[in-house]
XYZ file of C-alpha atoms in Angstrom:
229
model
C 140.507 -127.710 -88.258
C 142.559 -125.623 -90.908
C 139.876 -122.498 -90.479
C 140.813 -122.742 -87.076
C 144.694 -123.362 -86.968
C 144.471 -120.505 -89.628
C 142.887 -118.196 -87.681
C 145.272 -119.160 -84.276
C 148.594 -118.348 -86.503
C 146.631 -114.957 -87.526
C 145.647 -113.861 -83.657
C 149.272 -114.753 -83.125
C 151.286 -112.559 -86.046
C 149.233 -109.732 -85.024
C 150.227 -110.073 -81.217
C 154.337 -110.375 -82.871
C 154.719 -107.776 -85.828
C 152.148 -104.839 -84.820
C 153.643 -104.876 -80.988
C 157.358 -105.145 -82.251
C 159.091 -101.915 -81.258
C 160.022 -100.571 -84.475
C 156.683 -101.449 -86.281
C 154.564 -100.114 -83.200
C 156.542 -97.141 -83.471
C 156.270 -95.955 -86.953
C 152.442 -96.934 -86.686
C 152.189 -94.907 -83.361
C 153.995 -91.728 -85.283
C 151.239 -92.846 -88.374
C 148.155 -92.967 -86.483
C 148.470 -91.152 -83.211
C 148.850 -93.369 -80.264
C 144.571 -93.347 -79.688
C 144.100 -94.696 -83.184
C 146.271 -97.001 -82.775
C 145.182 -98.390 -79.908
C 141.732 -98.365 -81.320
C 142.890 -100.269 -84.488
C 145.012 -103.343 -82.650
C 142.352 -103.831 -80.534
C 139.314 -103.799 -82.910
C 142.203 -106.207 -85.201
C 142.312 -108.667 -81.969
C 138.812 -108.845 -81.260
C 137.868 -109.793 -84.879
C 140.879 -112.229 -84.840
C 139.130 -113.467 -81.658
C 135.727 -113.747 -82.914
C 137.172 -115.484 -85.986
C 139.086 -117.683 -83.670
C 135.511 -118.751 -81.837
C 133.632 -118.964 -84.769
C 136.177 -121.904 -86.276
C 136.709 -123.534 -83.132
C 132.795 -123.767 -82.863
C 133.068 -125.466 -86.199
C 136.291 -127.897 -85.631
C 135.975 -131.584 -85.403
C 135.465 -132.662 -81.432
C 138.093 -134.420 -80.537
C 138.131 -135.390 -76.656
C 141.173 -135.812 -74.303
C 139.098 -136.282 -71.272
C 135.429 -135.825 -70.590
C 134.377 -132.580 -68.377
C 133.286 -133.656 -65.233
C 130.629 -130.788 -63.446
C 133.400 -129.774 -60.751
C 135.960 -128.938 -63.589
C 132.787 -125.905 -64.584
C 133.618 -124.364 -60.802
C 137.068 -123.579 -61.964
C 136.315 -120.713 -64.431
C 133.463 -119.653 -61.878
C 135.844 -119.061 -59.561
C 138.471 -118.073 -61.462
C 137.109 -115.739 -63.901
C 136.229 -112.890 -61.565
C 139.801 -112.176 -61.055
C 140.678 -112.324 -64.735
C 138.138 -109.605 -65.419
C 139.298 -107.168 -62.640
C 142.932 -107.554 -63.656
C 141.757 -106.664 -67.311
C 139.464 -103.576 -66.457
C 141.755 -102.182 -63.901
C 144.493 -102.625 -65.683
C 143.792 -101.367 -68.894
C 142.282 -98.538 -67.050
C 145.056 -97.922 -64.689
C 147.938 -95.217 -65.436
C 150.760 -97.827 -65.887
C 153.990 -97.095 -67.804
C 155.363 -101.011 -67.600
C 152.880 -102.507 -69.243
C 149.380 -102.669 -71.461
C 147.048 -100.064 -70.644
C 144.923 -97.755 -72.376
C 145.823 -94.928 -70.235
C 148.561 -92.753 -70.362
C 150.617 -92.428 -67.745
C 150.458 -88.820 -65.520
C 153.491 -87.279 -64.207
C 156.884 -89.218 -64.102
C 156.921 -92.266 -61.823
C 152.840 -92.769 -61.352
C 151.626 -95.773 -61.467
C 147.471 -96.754 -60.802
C 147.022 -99.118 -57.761
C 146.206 -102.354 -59.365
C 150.300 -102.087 -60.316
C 151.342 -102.678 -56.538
C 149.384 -106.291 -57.222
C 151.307 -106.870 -60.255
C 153.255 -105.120 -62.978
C 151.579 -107.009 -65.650
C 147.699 -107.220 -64.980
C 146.329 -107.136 -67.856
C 148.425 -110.481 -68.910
C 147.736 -111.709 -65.420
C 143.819 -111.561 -66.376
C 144.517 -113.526 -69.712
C 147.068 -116.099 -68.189
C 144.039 -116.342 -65.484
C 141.147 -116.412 -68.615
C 143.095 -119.326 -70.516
C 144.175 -121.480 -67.812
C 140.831 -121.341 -65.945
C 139.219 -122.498 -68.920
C 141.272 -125.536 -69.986
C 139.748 -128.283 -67.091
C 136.112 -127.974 -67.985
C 137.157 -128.182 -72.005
C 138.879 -131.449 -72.460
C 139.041 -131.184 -76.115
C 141.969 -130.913 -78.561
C 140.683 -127.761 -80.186
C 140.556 -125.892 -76.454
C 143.499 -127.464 -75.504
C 145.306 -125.396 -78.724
C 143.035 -122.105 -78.219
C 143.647 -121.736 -73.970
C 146.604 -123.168 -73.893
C 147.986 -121.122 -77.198
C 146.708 -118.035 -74.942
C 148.170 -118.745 -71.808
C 151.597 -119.418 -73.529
C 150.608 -115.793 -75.435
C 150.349 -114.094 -72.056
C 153.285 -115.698 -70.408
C 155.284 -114.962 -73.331
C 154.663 -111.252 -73.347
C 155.372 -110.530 -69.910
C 159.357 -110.589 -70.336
C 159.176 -108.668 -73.457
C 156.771 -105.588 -71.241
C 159.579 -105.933 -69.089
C 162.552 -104.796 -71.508
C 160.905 -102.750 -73.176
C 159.993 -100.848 -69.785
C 163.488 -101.025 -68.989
C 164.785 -99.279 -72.411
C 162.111 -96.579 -72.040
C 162.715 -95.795 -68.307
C 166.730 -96.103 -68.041
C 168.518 -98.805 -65.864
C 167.767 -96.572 -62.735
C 164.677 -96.219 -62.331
C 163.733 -99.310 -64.004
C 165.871 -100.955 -61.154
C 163.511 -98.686 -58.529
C 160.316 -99.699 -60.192
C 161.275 -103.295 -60.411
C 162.313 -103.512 -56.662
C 158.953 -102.484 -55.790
C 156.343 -104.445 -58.049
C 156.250 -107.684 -59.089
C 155.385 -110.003 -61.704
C 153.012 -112.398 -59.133
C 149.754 -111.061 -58.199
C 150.797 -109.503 -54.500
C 153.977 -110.732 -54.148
C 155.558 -107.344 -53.605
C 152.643 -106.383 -51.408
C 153.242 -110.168 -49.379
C 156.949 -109.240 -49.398
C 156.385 -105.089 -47.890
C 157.873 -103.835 -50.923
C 155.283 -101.968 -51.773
C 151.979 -100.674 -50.162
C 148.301 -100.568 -52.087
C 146.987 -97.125 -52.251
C 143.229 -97.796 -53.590
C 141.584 -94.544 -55.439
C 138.255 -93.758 -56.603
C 139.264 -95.109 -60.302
C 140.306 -98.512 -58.798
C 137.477 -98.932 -57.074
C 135.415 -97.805 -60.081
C 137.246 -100.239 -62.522
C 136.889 -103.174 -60.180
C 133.420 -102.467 -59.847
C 132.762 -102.472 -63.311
C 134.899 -105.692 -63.912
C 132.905 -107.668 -61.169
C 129.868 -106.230 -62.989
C 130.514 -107.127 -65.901
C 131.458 -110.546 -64.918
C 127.971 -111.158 -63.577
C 126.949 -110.297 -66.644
C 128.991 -112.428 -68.818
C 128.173 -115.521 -66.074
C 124.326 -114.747 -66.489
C 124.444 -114.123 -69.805
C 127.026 -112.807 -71.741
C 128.768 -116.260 -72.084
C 125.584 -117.992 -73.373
C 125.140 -114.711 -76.169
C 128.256 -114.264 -77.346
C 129.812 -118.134 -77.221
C 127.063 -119.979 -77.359
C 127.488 -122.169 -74.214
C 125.698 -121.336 -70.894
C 128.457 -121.532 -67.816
C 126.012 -121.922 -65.392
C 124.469 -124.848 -67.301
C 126.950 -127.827 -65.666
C 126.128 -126.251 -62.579
């Protein structure tokens, strides 16, 4: 349990001081804003694969036993968490995470009409989808941990956007996106105008979901999805 609490306060210190605005900004001007990119994100997946790798070895501790219904959840669930990540880390989208930079002033990619904040939206949707089906103290910590992550970045995107874009046009963007998935679409504040690149990303998210489903999930984690099926 202490590899694995170890490695949770690790993934989380490198999603607080790398991201903070003074630190990311003296390691953008560093590195160049590709590298980067590149180097927090190669840093978070081997924080991840740590984090999997001691939670496959912490003591089993159940809260409630998974039922084969509670497997459905993620089944369901998961398709949506990969096209939110994909498209949004592919979209042009000056408000939030994305490994795109934005075109001229004001663009946005389409998956930002659904929701400012996709790429969280896909994690929020990743941790809480896998909680039901893993009753166990460890998952509880690791999901829930995640989901709290996600949540807990989305009003710190937010003002941040707001000092980079000015209180006027931050006040225009925010009037016509939201933080729920289609709310501003639900509420005619906004209208989805689908391109070749969101049709592309989604594409490749669903893809790769059947992938993970089929396989993937059974390579990389070690337990089959499709198994309690």
């Amino acid at each position: 349990m202490t590899n694995f609490l170890l490695a949770i306060f690790a993934f989380l210190l490198a999603h607080v001081i790398p991201p903070a605005p003074p630190v990311r900004t003296r390691l953008i001007a560093l590195l160049g804003r590709p590298v980067y990119l590149f180097a927090y994100s190669f840093l978070s997946i081997l924080l991840l694969v740590w984090i999997i790798v001691a939670a496959r070895q912490a003591p089993l501790i159940y809260l409630w036993y998974p039922a084969p219904w509670q497997a459905l959840v993620p089944v369901i669930a998961m398709p949506f968490a990969f096209w939110f990540i994909t498209a949004g880390l592919a979209a042009q989208n000056r408000l939030s995470i994305t490994f795109r930079r934005s075109g001229e002033a004001g663009a946005h990619g389409p998956i930002t009409a659904i929701t400012r904040h996709p790429v969280l939206i896909g994690f929020l949707i990743w941790s809480l989808a896998h909680i039901p089906p893993n009753g166990d103290v460890v998952s509880l910590i690791l999901f829930g941990g995640m989901g709290l992550l996600a949540l807990a970045g989305i009003p710190v995107l937010d003002r941040r956007a707001r000092r980079r874009l000015g209180d006027g046009e931050w006040a225009t963007v925010r009037a016509q996106t939201s933080v729920v998935p289609f709310l501003a679409l639900i509420e005619g504040r906004t209208h989805l105008r689908m391109d070749r690149d969101f049709w592309l990303w989604t594409s490749l998210g669903l893809a790769f979901y059947v992938w993970f489903l089929l396989q993937g999930h059974r390579l990389l984690i070690g337990v089959d999805p499709m198994a309690w099926l």
